[in-house]
PDB file of C-alpha atoms in Angstrom:
ATOM      1  CA  UNK X   9     -88.223  31.068 -46.233  1.00 45.00           C
ATOM      2  CA  UNK X  10     -85.191  28.931 -45.289  1.00 48.00           C
ATOM      3  CA  UNK X  11     -81.796  30.402 -45.986  1.00 46.00           C
ATOM      4  CA  UNK X  12     -79.500  28.416 -48.254  1.00 49.00           C
ATOM      5  CA  UNK X  13     -75.839  28.051 -47.225  1.00 46.00           C
ATOM      6  CA  UNK X  14     -73.438  30.042 -49.256  1.00 43.00           C
ATOM      7  CA  UNK X  15     -71.381  27.871 -51.570  1.00 48.00           C
ATOM      8  CA  UNK X  16     -68.367  30.147 -51.409  1.00 46.00           C
ATOM      9  CA  UNK X  17     -68.234  30.449 -47.619  1.00 45.00           C
ATOM     10  CA  UNK X  18     -64.842  29.889 -45.962  1.00 44.00           C
ATOM     11  CA  UNK X  19     -64.365  26.381 -44.542  1.00 46.00           C
ATOM     12  CA  UNK X  20     -64.412  26.095 -40.795  1.00 48.00           C
ATOM     13  CA  UNK X  21     -60.823  25.981 -39.302  1.00 47.00           C
ATOM     14  CA  UNK X  22     -60.265  22.613 -37.624  1.00 49.00           C
ATOM     15  CA  UNK X  23     -59.466  22.715 -33.905  1.00 51.00           C
ATOM     16  CA  UNK X  24     -55.735  22.338 -33.167  1.00 51.00           C
ATOM     17  CA  UNK X  25     -54.723  19.407 -30.979  1.00 49.00           C
ATOM     18  CA  UNK X  26     -53.780  20.408 -27.461  1.00 47.00           C
ATOM     19  CA  UNK X  27     -50.081  20.628 -26.728  1.00 46.00           C
ATOM     20  CA  UNK X  28     -48.801  17.700 -24.727  1.00 47.00           C
ATOM     21  CA  UNK X  29     -47.464  18.592 -21.325  1.00 42.00           C
ATOM     22  CA  UNK X  30     -44.345  16.727 -20.188  1.00 44.00           C
ATOM     23  CA  UNK X  31     -44.513  15.536 -16.629  1.00 39.00           C
ATOM     24  CA  UNK X  32     -41.271  14.786 -14.815  1.00 42.00           C
ATOM     25  CA  UNK X  33     -41.491  11.551 -12.917  1.00 39.00           C
ATOM     26  CA  UNK X  34     -38.815  10.702 -10.371  1.00 39.00           C
ATOM     27  CA  UNK X  35     -37.718   7.114 -10.845  1.00 37.00           C
ATOM     28  CA  UNK X  36     -35.937   5.568  -7.919  1.00 41.00           C
ATOM     29  CA  UNK X  37     -32.876   3.595  -8.913  1.00 40.00           C
ATOM     30  CA  UNK X  38     -32.513   0.022  -7.832  1.00 38.00           C
ATOM     31  CA  UNK X  39     -29.269   0.881  -6.053  1.00 38.00           C
ATOM     32  CA  UNK X  40     -31.236   3.435  -3.996  1.00 39.00           C
ATOM     33  CA  UNK X  41     -33.665   0.700  -3.021  1.00 35.00           C
ATOM     34  CA  UNK X  42     -30.942  -1.319  -1.405  1.00 38.00           C
ATOM     35  CA  UNK X  43     -29.917  -3.401  -4.426  1.00 37.00           C
ATOM     36  CA  UNK X  44     -26.164  -3.546  -4.913  1.00 40.00           C
ATOM     37  CA  UNK X  45     -24.788  -2.064  -8.118  1.00 43.00           C
ATOM     38  CA  UNK X  46     -21.266  -3.337  -8.707  1.00 41.00           C
ATOM     39  CA  UNK X  47     -20.594  -0.735 -11.396  1.00 44.00           C
ATOM     40  CA  UNK X  48     -21.518   2.180  -9.176  1.00 45.00           C
ATOM     41  CA  UNK X  49     -18.663   4.061  -7.496  1.00 47.00           C
ATOM     42  CA  UNK X  50     -18.648   3.526  -3.719  1.00 49.00           C
ATOM     43  CA  UNK X  51     -20.130   6.306  -1.659  1.00 49.00           C
ATOM     44  CA  UNK X  52     -17.705   8.409   0.388  1.00 51.00           C
ATOM     45  CA  UNK X  53     -17.412   7.397   4.028  1.00 50.00           C
ATOM     46  CA  UNK X  54     -19.886   9.056   6.369  1.00 48.00           C
ATOM     47  CA  UNK X  55     -18.813  12.121   8.281  1.00 47.00           C
ATOM     48  CA  UNK X  56     -16.756  11.218  11.325  1.00 48.00           C
ATOM     49  CA  UNK X  57     -18.314  11.532  14.714  1.00 56.00           C
ATOM     50  CA  UNK X  58     -16.669  13.899  17.136  1.00 69.00           C
ATOM     51  CA  UNK X  59     -13.523  12.278  18.524  1.00 79.00           C
ATOM     52  CA  UNK X  60     -11.366  13.778  21.234  1.00 81.00           C
ATOM     53  CA  UNK X  61      -7.651  13.651  20.431  1.00 90.00           C
ATOM     54  CA  UNK X  62      -6.070  13.334  23.843  1.00 93.00           C
ATOM     55  CA  UNK X  63      -2.420  14.344  24.142  1.00 93.00           C
ATOM     56  CA  UNK X  64      -0.084  11.910  25.854  1.00 94.00           C
ATOM     57  CA  UNK X  65       0.373  14.333  28.746  1.00 94.00           C
ATOM     58  CA  UNK X  66      -3.376  14.284  29.474  1.00 94.00           C
ATOM     59  CA  UNK X  67      -3.812  10.514  29.459  1.00 94.00           C
ATOM     60  CA  UNK X  68      -4.410   9.056  32.916  1.00 94.00           C
ATOM     61  CA  UNK X  69      -3.407   5.689  34.289  1.00 95.00           C
ATOM     62  CA  UNK X  70      -6.125   3.035  34.227  1.00 94.00           C
ATOM     63  CA  UNK X  71      -7.763   1.900  37.445  1.00 93.00           C
ATOM     64  CA  UNK X  72      -7.534  -1.881  37.865  1.00 92.00           C
ATOM     65  CA  UNK X  73      -5.409  -2.402  34.704  1.00 95.00           C
ATOM     66  CA  UNK X  74      -4.974  -6.172  35.369  1.00 94.00           C
ATOM     67  CA  UNK X  75      -8.709  -6.657  34.821  1.00 93.00           C
ATOM     68  CA  UNK X  76      -9.118  -4.249  31.909  1.00 93.00           C
ATOM     69  CA  UNK X  77      -6.271  -5.717  29.849  1.00 95.00           C
ATOM     70  CA  UNK X  78      -8.449  -8.794  29.153  1.00 91.00           C
ATOM     71  CA  UNK X  79     -11.041  -6.732  27.291  1.00 92.00           C
ATOM     72  CA  UNK X  80      -8.570  -4.620  25.327  1.00 95.00           C
ATOM     73  CA  UNK X  81      -8.169  -6.940  22.325  1.00 92.00           C
ATOM     74  CA  UNK X  82     -11.943  -7.381  22.051  1.00 94.00           C
ATOM     75  CA  UNK X  83     -12.380  -3.614  21.991  1.00 95.00           C
ATOM     76  CA  UNK X  84      -9.643  -3.176  19.382  1.00 95.00           C
ATOM     77  CA  UNK X  85     -11.330  -5.748  17.128  1.00 93.00           C
ATOM     78  CA  UNK X  86     -14.785  -4.169  17.430  1.00 95.00           C
ATOM     79  CA  UNK X  87     -16.757  -3.374  14.253  1.00 94.00           C
ATOM     80  CA  UNK X  88     -17.747  -0.058  15.837  1.00 95.00           C
ATOM     81  CA  UNK X  89     -14.966   2.344  14.850  1.00 94.00           C
ATOM     82  CA  UNK X  90     -15.708   4.696  17.755  1.00 94.00           C
ATOM     83  CA  UNK X  91     -15.205   1.745  20.105  1.00 95.00           C
ATOM     84  CA  UNK X  92     -11.876   1.038  18.374  1.00 96.00           C
ATOM     85  CA  UNK X  93     -10.808   4.668  18.965  1.00 95.00           C
ATOM     86  CA  UNK X  94     -11.696   4.335  22.632  1.00 95.00           C
ATOM     87  CA  UNK X  95      -9.728   1.083  22.862  1.00 96.00           C
ATOM     88  CA  UNK X  96      -6.732   2.641  21.092  1.00 97.00           C
ATOM     89  CA  UNK X  97      -6.671   5.369  23.719  1.00 96.00           C
ATOM     90  CA  UNK X  98      -6.751   2.653  26.378  1.00 96.00           C
ATOM     91  CA  UNK X  99      -3.847   0.933  24.613  1.00 97.00           C
ATOM     92  CA  UNK X 100      -1.979   4.233  24.872  1.00 97.00           C
ATOM     93  CA  UNK X 101      -2.668   4.293  28.623  1.00 97.00           C
ATOM     94  CA  UNK X 102      -1.344   0.756  28.949  1.00 97.00           C
ATOM     95  CA  UNK X 103       1.774   1.701  26.962  1.00 97.00           C
ATOM     96  CA  UNK X 104       2.478   4.758  29.096  1.00 97.00           C
ATOM     97  CA  UNK X 105       1.599   3.427  32.557  1.00 97.00           C
ATOM     98  CA  UNK X 106       1.252  -0.366  32.417  1.00 97.00           C
ATOM     99  CA  UNK X 107       3.571  -1.460  29.599  1.00 96.00           C
ATOM    100  CA  UNK X 108       4.392  -4.919  31.054  1.00 97.00           C
ATOM    101  CA  UNK X 109       0.705  -5.824  30.738  1.00 97.00           C
ATOM    102  CA  UNK X 110       0.645  -4.739  27.079  1.00 97.00           C
ATOM    103  CA  UNK X 111       3.812  -6.574  26.064  1.00 96.00           C
ATOM    104  CA  UNK X 112       2.261 -10.075  25.638  1.00 95.00           C
ATOM    105  CA  UNK X 113      -0.299  -8.728  23.124  1.00 96.00           C
ATOM    106  CA  UNK X 114       1.936  -6.092  21.555  1.00 97.00           C
ATOM    107  CA  UNK X 115       2.036  -7.779  18.139  1.00 96.00           C
ATOM    108  CA  UNK X 116      -1.782  -7.856  17.984  1.00 96.00           C
ATOM    109  CA  UNK X 117      -1.918  -4.185  18.943  1.00 97.00           C
ATOM    110  CA  UNK X 118       0.543  -3.257  16.183  1.00 97.00           C
ATOM    111  CA  UNK X 119      -1.543  -5.116  13.593  1.00 97.00           C
ATOM    112  CA  UNK X 120      -4.657  -3.272  14.777  1.00 97.00           C
ATOM    113  CA  UNK X 121      -2.787   0.018  14.309  1.00 97.00           C
ATOM    114  CA  UNK X 122      -1.938  -0.995  10.740  1.00 97.00           C
ATOM    115  CA  UNK X 123      -5.553  -1.928  10.022  1.00 97.00           C
ATOM    116  CA  UNK X 124      -6.835   1.320  11.539  1.00 97.00           C
ATOM    117  CA  UNK X 125      -4.450   3.392   9.397  1.00 97.00           C
ATOM    118  CA  UNK X 126      -5.905   1.746   6.284  1.00 96.00           C
ATOM    119  CA  UNK X 127      -9.414   2.779   7.306  1.00 95.00           C
ATOM    120  CA  UNK X 128     -10.962   5.703   5.348  1.00 93.00           C
ATOM    121  CA  UNK X 129     -11.963   7.498   8.570  1.00 94.00           C
ATOM    122  CA  UNK X 130      -9.453  10.229   9.332  1.00 93.00           C
ATOM    123  CA  UNK X 131     -10.336  10.282  13.035  1.00 94.00           C
ATOM    124  CA  UNK X 132      -9.484   6.610  13.375  1.00 96.00           C
ATOM    125  CA  UNK X 133      -6.259   7.063  11.390  1.00 96.00           C
ATOM    126  CA  UNK X 134      -5.082   9.927  13.568  1.00 96.00           C
ATOM    127  CA  UNK X 135      -5.912   8.093  16.791  1.00 97.00           C
ATOM    128  CA  UNK X 136      -3.919   5.075  15.565  1.00 98.00           C
ATOM    129  CA  UNK X 137      -0.943   7.288  14.694  1.00 98.00           C
ATOM    130  CA  UNK X 138      -1.042   8.885  18.149  1.00 98.00           C
ATOM    131  CA  UNK X 139      -1.094   5.395  19.666  1.00 98.00           C
ATOM    132  CA  UNK X 140       1.968   4.520  17.586  1.00 98.00           C
ATOM    133  CA  UNK X 141       3.892   7.444  19.085  1.00 98.00           C
ATOM    134  CA  UNK X 142       3.150   6.332  22.640  1.00 98.00           C
ATOM    135  CA  UNK X 143       4.074   2.733  21.827  1.00 98.00           C
ATOM    136  CA  UNK X 144       7.389   3.899  20.316  1.00 98.00           C
ATOM    137  CA  UNK X 145       8.154   5.847  23.481  1.00 97.00           C
ATOM    138  CA  UNK X 146       7.215   2.929  25.715  1.00 97.00           C
ATOM    139  CA  UNK X 147       8.871   0.023  23.897  1.00 98.00           C
ATOM    140  CA  UNK X 148      11.608   1.460  21.662  1.00 97.00           C
ATOM    141  CA  UNK X 149      13.983  -1.226  20.382  1.00 97.00           C
ATOM    142  CA  UNK X 150      11.716  -3.984  21.746  1.00 96.00           C
ATOM    143  CA  UNK X 151       9.551  -3.438  18.661  1.00 97.00           C
ATOM    144  CA  UNK X 152      12.402  -4.804  16.538  1.00 95.00           C
ATOM    145  CA  UNK X 153      12.411  -8.155  18.348  1.00 93.00           C
ATOM    146  CA  UNK X 154      11.522 -11.254  16.356  1.00 92.00           C
ATOM    147  CA  UNK X 155       7.982 -11.437  17.770  1.00 93.00           C
ATOM    148  CA  UNK X 156       6.992  -7.950  16.596  1.00 96.00           C
ATOM    149  CA  UNK X 157       9.461  -7.210  13.779  1.00 96.00           C
ATOM    150  CA  UNK X 158       7.108  -8.130  10.918  1.00 96.00           C
ATOM    151  CA  UNK X 159       4.226  -6.152  12.421  1.00 97.00           C
ATOM    152  CA  UNK X 160       6.573  -3.197  12.908  1.00 98.00           C
ATOM    153  CA  UNK X 161       7.538  -3.356   9.207  1.00 97.00           C
ATOM    154  CA  UNK X 162       3.881  -3.002   8.214  1.00 97.00           C
ATOM    155  CA  UNK X 163       3.417  -0.164  10.685  1.00 98.00           C
ATOM    156  CA  UNK X 164       6.482   1.667   9.373  1.00 98.00           C
ATOM    157  CA  UNK X 165       5.167   1.543   5.810  1.00 97.00           C
ATOM    158  CA  UNK X 166       1.777   2.888   6.880  1.00 98.00           C
ATOM    159  CA  UNK X 167       3.390   5.781   8.743  1.00 98.00           C
ATOM    160  CA  UNK X 168       5.455   6.677   5.676  1.00 98.00           C
ATOM    161  CA  UNK X 169       2.297   6.517   3.547  1.00 97.00           C
ATOM    162  CA  UNK X 170       0.284   8.686   5.932  1.00 97.00           C
ATOM    163  CA  UNK X 171       3.138  11.193   6.223  1.00 97.00           C
ATOM    164  CA  UNK X 172       3.088  11.422   2.414  1.00 96.00           C
ATOM    165  CA  UNK X 173      -0.614  12.155   1.923  1.00 90.00           C
ATOM    166  CA  UNK X 174      -2.353  15.483   1.398  1.00 88.00           C
ATOM    167  CA  UNK X 175      -4.616  15.537   4.456  1.00 89.00           C
ATOM    168  CA  UNK X 176      -2.629  17.937   6.573  1.00 92.00           C
ATOM    169  CA  UNK X 177      -3.628  16.990  10.122  1.00 92.00           C
ATOM    170  CA  UNK X 178      -2.955  13.304   9.394  1.00 95.00           C
ATOM    171  CA  UNK X 179       0.329  14.079   7.627  1.00 96.00           C
ATOM    172  CA  UNK X 180       1.595  16.227  10.510  1.00 96.00           C
ATOM    173  CA  UNK X 181       0.716  13.570  13.089  1.00 97.00           C
ATOM    174  CA  UNK X 182       2.530  10.893  11.058  1.00 98.00           C
ATOM    175  CA  UNK X 183       5.618  13.132  10.746  1.00 98.00           C
ATOM    176  CA  UNK X 184       5.576  13.557  14.500  1.00 98.00           C
ATOM    177  CA  UNK X 185       5.298   9.793  15.027  1.00 98.00           C
ATOM    178  CA  UNK X 186       8.271   9.153  12.720  1.00 98.00           C
ATOM    179  CA  UNK X 187      10.383  11.624  14.691  1.00 98.00           C
ATOM    180  CA  UNK X 188       9.409   9.946  17.968  1.00 98.00           C
ATOM    181  CA  UNK X 189      10.249   6.566  16.416  1.00 98.00           C
ATOM    182  CA  UNK X 190      13.744   7.756  15.503  1.00 98.00           C
ATOM    183  CA  UNK X 191      14.252   9.292  18.923  1.00 97.00           C
ATOM    184  CA  UNK X 192      13.207   6.141  20.762  1.00 97.00           C
ATOM    185  CA  UNK X 193      15.230   3.542  18.836  1.00 97.00           C
ATOM    186  CA  UNK X 194      18.852   2.672  18.198  1.00 97.00           C
ATOM    187  CA  UNK X 195      19.705   4.259  14.827  1.00 97.00           C
ATOM    188  CA  UNK X 196      21.524   1.384  13.134  1.00 97.00           C
ATOM    189  CA  UNK X 197      18.722  -1.247  12.995  1.00 97.00           C
ATOM    190  CA  UNK X 198      16.236   1.473  12.089  1.00 97.00           C
ATOM    191  CA  UNK X 199      18.346   2.661   9.149  1.00 97.00           C
ATOM    192  CA  UNK X 200      18.420  -0.932   7.942  1.00 96.00           C
ATOM    193  CA  UNK X 201      14.606  -0.989   8.061  1.00 97.00           C
ATOM    194  CA  UNK X 202      14.254   2.377   6.310  1.00 97.00           C
ATOM    195  CA  UNK X 203      16.834   1.734   3.618  1.00 96.00           C
ATOM    196  CA  UNK X 204      14.432  -0.123   1.310  1.00 95.00           C
ATOM    197  CA  UNK X 205      12.036   2.837   1.188  1.00 97.00           C
ATOM    198  CA  UNK X 206      14.498   5.330  -0.327  1.00 96.00           C
ATOM    199  CA  UNK X 207      14.040   3.298  -3.534  1.00 95.00           C
ATOM    200  CA  UNK X 208      10.224   3.268  -3.327  1.00 96.00           C
ATOM    201  CA  UNK X 209       8.251   4.132  -6.482  1.00 95.00           C
ATOM    202  CA  UNK X 210       6.411   6.932  -4.639  1.00 96.00           C
ATOM    203  CA  UNK X 211       8.690  10.019  -4.457  1.00 96.00           C
ATOM    204  CA  UNK X 212       6.984  11.285  -1.302  1.00 97.00           C
ATOM    205  CA  UNK X 213       7.671   8.026   0.503  1.00 97.00           C
ATOM    206  CA  UNK X 214      11.290   8.184  -0.654  1.00 97.00           C
ATOM    207  CA  UNK X 215      11.558  11.686   0.783  1.00 98.00           C
ATOM    208  CA  UNK X 216       9.993  10.758   4.134  1.00 98.00           C
ATOM    209  CA  UNK X 217      12.270   7.725   4.427  1.00 98.00           C
ATOM    210  CA  UNK X 218      15.334   9.832   3.575  1.00 98.00           C
ATOM    211  CA  UNK X 219      14.395  12.392   6.233  1.00 98.00           C
ATOM    212  CA  UNK X 220      14.064   9.669   8.877  1.00 98.00           C
ATOM    213  CA  UNK X 221      17.395   8.157   7.806  1.00 98.00           C
ATOM    214  CA  UNK X 222      19.096  11.533   8.076  1.00 98.00           C
ATOM    215  CA  UNK X 223      17.739  11.886  11.633  1.00 98.00           C
ATOM    216  CA  UNK X 224      19.105   8.422  12.442  1.00 98.00           C
ATOM    217  CA  UNK X 225      22.505   9.196  10.936  1.00 98.00           C
ATOM    218  CA  UNK X 226      22.708  12.387  12.976  1.00 97.00           C
ATOM    219  CA  UNK X 227      22.771  10.137  16.068  1.00 96.00           C
ATOM    220  CA  UNK X 228      25.407   7.742  14.701  1.00 97.00           C
ATOM    221  CA  UNK X 229      29.126   7.755  15.344  1.00 96.00           C
ATOM    222  CA  UNK X 230      31.909   6.123  13.386  1.00 96.00           C
ATOM    223  CA  UNK X 231      31.242   2.697  14.914  1.00 96.00           C
ATOM    224  CA  UNK X 232      27.611   2.688  13.810  1.00 96.00           C
ATOM    225  CA  UNK X 233      28.455   3.930  10.322  1.00 97.00           C
ATOM    226  CA  UNK X 234      31.131   1.263   9.966  1.00 97.00           C
ATOM    227  CA  UNK X 235      28.702  -1.424  11.053  1.00 97.00           C
ATOM    228  CA  UNK X 236      26.135  -0.293   8.505  1.00 97.00           C
ATOM    229  CA  UNK X 237      28.842   0.113   5.891  1.00 97.00           C
ATOM    230  CA  UNK X 238      30.470   3.433   5.046  1.00 97.00           C
ATOM    231  CA  UNK X 239      30.427   2.692   1.326  1.00 97.00           C
ATOM    232  CA  UNK X 240      26.766   1.626   1.405  1.00 97.00           C
ATOM    233  CA  UNK X 241      25.855   4.766   3.329  1.00 98.00           C
ATOM    234  CA  UNK X 242      27.642   7.191   1.015  1.00 97.00           C
ATOM    235  CA  UNK X 243      26.269   5.447  -2.074  1.00 97.00           C
ATOM    236  CA  UNK X 244      22.749   5.673  -0.698  1.00 97.00           C
ATOM    237  CA  UNK X 245      23.248   9.377   0.014  1.00 97.00           C
ATOM    238  CA  UNK X 246      24.560   9.928  -3.515  1.00 97.00           C
ATOM    239  CA  UNK X 247      21.480   8.272  -5.020  1.00 96.00           C
ATOM    240  CA  UNK X 248      19.066  10.308  -2.887  1.00 97.00           C
ATOM    241  CA  UNK X 249      20.961  13.482  -3.765  1.00 96.00           C
ATOM    242  CA  UNK X 250      19.565  13.134  -7.293  1.00 93.00           C
ATOM    243  CA  UNK X 251      15.958  12.563  -6.204  1.00 96.00           C
ATOM    244  CA  UNK X 252      13.040  14.578  -7.588  1.00 93.00           C
ATOM    245  CA  UNK X 253      11.848  16.157  -4.361  1.00 97.00           C
ATOM    246  CA  UNK X 254      13.877  18.859  -2.599  1.00 97.00           C
ATOM    247  CA  UNK X 255      13.090  17.352   0.836  1.00 97.00           C
ATOM    248  CA  UNK X 256      14.863  14.143  -0.175  1.00 97.00           C
ATOM    249  CA  UNK X 257      17.858  16.035  -1.569  1.00 97.00           C
ATOM    250  CA  UNK X 258      18.129  18.119   1.601  1.00 98.00           C
ATOM    251  CA  UNK X 259      18.047  14.954   3.716  1.00 98.00           C
ATOM    252  CA  UNK X 260      20.856  13.510   1.587  1.00 98.00           C
ATOM    253  CA  UNK X 261      22.949  16.641   2.126  1.00 97.00           C
ATOM    254  CA  UNK X 262      22.456  16.271   5.892  1.00 98.00           C
ATOM    255  CA  UNK X 263      23.685  12.671   5.697  1.00 98.00           C
ATOM    256  CA  UNK X 264      26.741  13.736   3.691  1.00 98.00           C
ATOM    257  CA  UNK X 265      27.651  16.515   6.113  1.00 97.00           C
ATOM    258  CA  UNK X 266      27.335  14.197   9.115  1.00 97.00           C
ATOM    259  CA  UNK X 267      29.482  11.546   7.417  1.00 97.00           C
ATOM    260  CA  UNK X 268      32.113  14.148   6.585  1.00 97.00           C
ATOM    261  CA  UNK X 269      32.229  15.349  10.208  1.00 96.00           C
ATOM    262  CA  UNK X 270      32.585  11.823  11.588  1.00 97.00           C
ATOM    263  CA  UNK X 271      35.070  10.504   9.025  1.00 96.00           C
ATOM    264  CA  UNK X 272      37.385  13.503   9.110  1.00 95.00           C
ATOM    265  CA  UNK X 273      37.212  14.229  12.849  1.00 94.00           C
ATOM    266  CA  UNK X 274      40.852  13.226  13.392  1.00 90.00           C
ATOM    267  CA  UNK X 275      42.171  14.121   9.948  1.00 91.00           C
ATOM    268  CA  UNK X 276      44.433  17.110   9.361  1.00 90.00           C
ATOM    269  CA  UNK X 277      43.604  17.445   5.679  1.00 92.00           C
ATOM    270  CA  UNK X 278      39.867  17.051   6.041  1.00 94.00           C
ATOM    271  CA  UNK X 279      38.658  17.971   2.540  1.00 92.00           C
ATOM    272  CA  UNK X 280      41.434  16.028   0.830  1.00 94.00           C
ATOM    273  CA  UNK X 281      40.605  12.954   2.895  1.00 95.00           C
ATOM    274  CA  UNK X 282      36.904  13.295   2.095  1.00 96.00           C
ATOM    275  CA  UNK X 283      37.615  13.743  -1.600  1.00 96.00           C
ATOM    276  CA  UNK X 284      39.770  10.621  -1.648  1.00 96.00           C
ATOM    277  CA  UNK X 285      37.048   8.590   0.090  1.00 97.00           C
ATOM    278  CA  UNK X 286      34.328   9.746  -2.334  1.00 97.00           C
ATOM    279  CA  UNK X 287      36.459   9.245  -5.450  1.00 96.00           C
ATOM    280  CA  UNK X 288      37.325   5.711  -4.324  1.00 96.00           C
ATOM    281  CA  UNK X 289      33.705   4.651  -3.815  1.00 97.00           C
ATOM    282  CA  UNK X 290      31.547   6.685  -6.183  1.00 97.00           C
ATOM    283  CA  UNK X 291      31.302   7.456  -9.912  1.00 96.00           C
ATOM    284  CA  UNK X 292      33.181  10.694 -10.738  1.00 96.00           C
ATOM    285  CA  UNK X 293      30.046  12.822 -11.164  1.00 95.00           C
ATOM    286  CA  UNK X 294      28.648  11.673  -7.793  1.00 96.00           C
ATOM    287  CA  UNK X 295      32.006  12.147  -6.071  1.00 96.00           C
ATOM    288  CA  UNK X 296      32.134  15.710  -7.388  1.00 95.00           C
ATOM    289  CA  UNK X 297      28.671  16.407  -5.951  1.00 95.00           C
ATOM    290  CA  UNK X 298      29.792  15.159  -2.557  1.00 95.00           C
ATOM    291  CA  UNK X 299      32.841  17.386  -2.560  1.00 94.00           C
ATOM    292  CA  UNK X 300      30.758  20.417  -3.605  1.00 94.00           C
ATOM    293  CA  UNK X 301      28.416  19.926  -0.660  1.00 96.00           C
ATOM    294  CA  UNK X 302      31.317  20.187   1.778  1.00 94.00           C
ATOM    295  CA  UNK X 303      33.006  23.037  -0.077  1.00 90.00           C
ATOM    296  CA  UNK X 304      29.827  25.126  -0.059  1.00 85.00           C
ATOM    297  CA  UNK X 305      29.423  25.024   3.720  1.00 79.00           C
TER     298      UNK X 305
END
């Protein structure tokens, strides 16, 4: 006999749907496929190749320099930055051992130095700064001639910028180059070049410029100070004395002390003479600061 289904049997539980599994799919961006994305931040520069930083003492004279000078500009303008570094080191050799051959293309070399210092590669920047030092030693005041003066102005600004940045080994090399620049040039025209930068919007640049000016002033006598303008010099020092950075203020104090020594060298009443000079040419509060600097020595 067939069995009848029970009317009150429990209904069969329906099968639950299977849980969906999420699969991660890597989607390659268009920018990764070589399509430019203007809104994407630029990638950092690739890691620098190994570059040897050769000290000036270890640079050798070039064999057959008359022939090699013709290829120097081409090498400096290369799109291969390692080739530019190599050419910069050759430019250093020309400056140290064959400077007459470099003189006709000196302006072009200076502009290459400026361009190299704007490059994001630290190795290229440092090599260019080292080349600047050797060129300062080799040519000195010749860099202020009409043919190279504008290029020198651009180079000076770049050195002040690089001396003001946070990358230590670049900053130290730029500081060294600025010191060599001051040591190789007549102080008066260099102070005139540097004067504009003590009013720069960047406080670090103001400080570096003030330090270089103080080094120049330390080499000046009364004749040079008079030619620049004693009043202009003391007013500049008074302005820098109120700067934000202590390095700038210390440089201003050095300028004041040197001016005091030069101006009062033949005076019997030295402090009284200095006080009279400051009070005649400065606002009272600035004149008082100048007198305090001398009194505190």
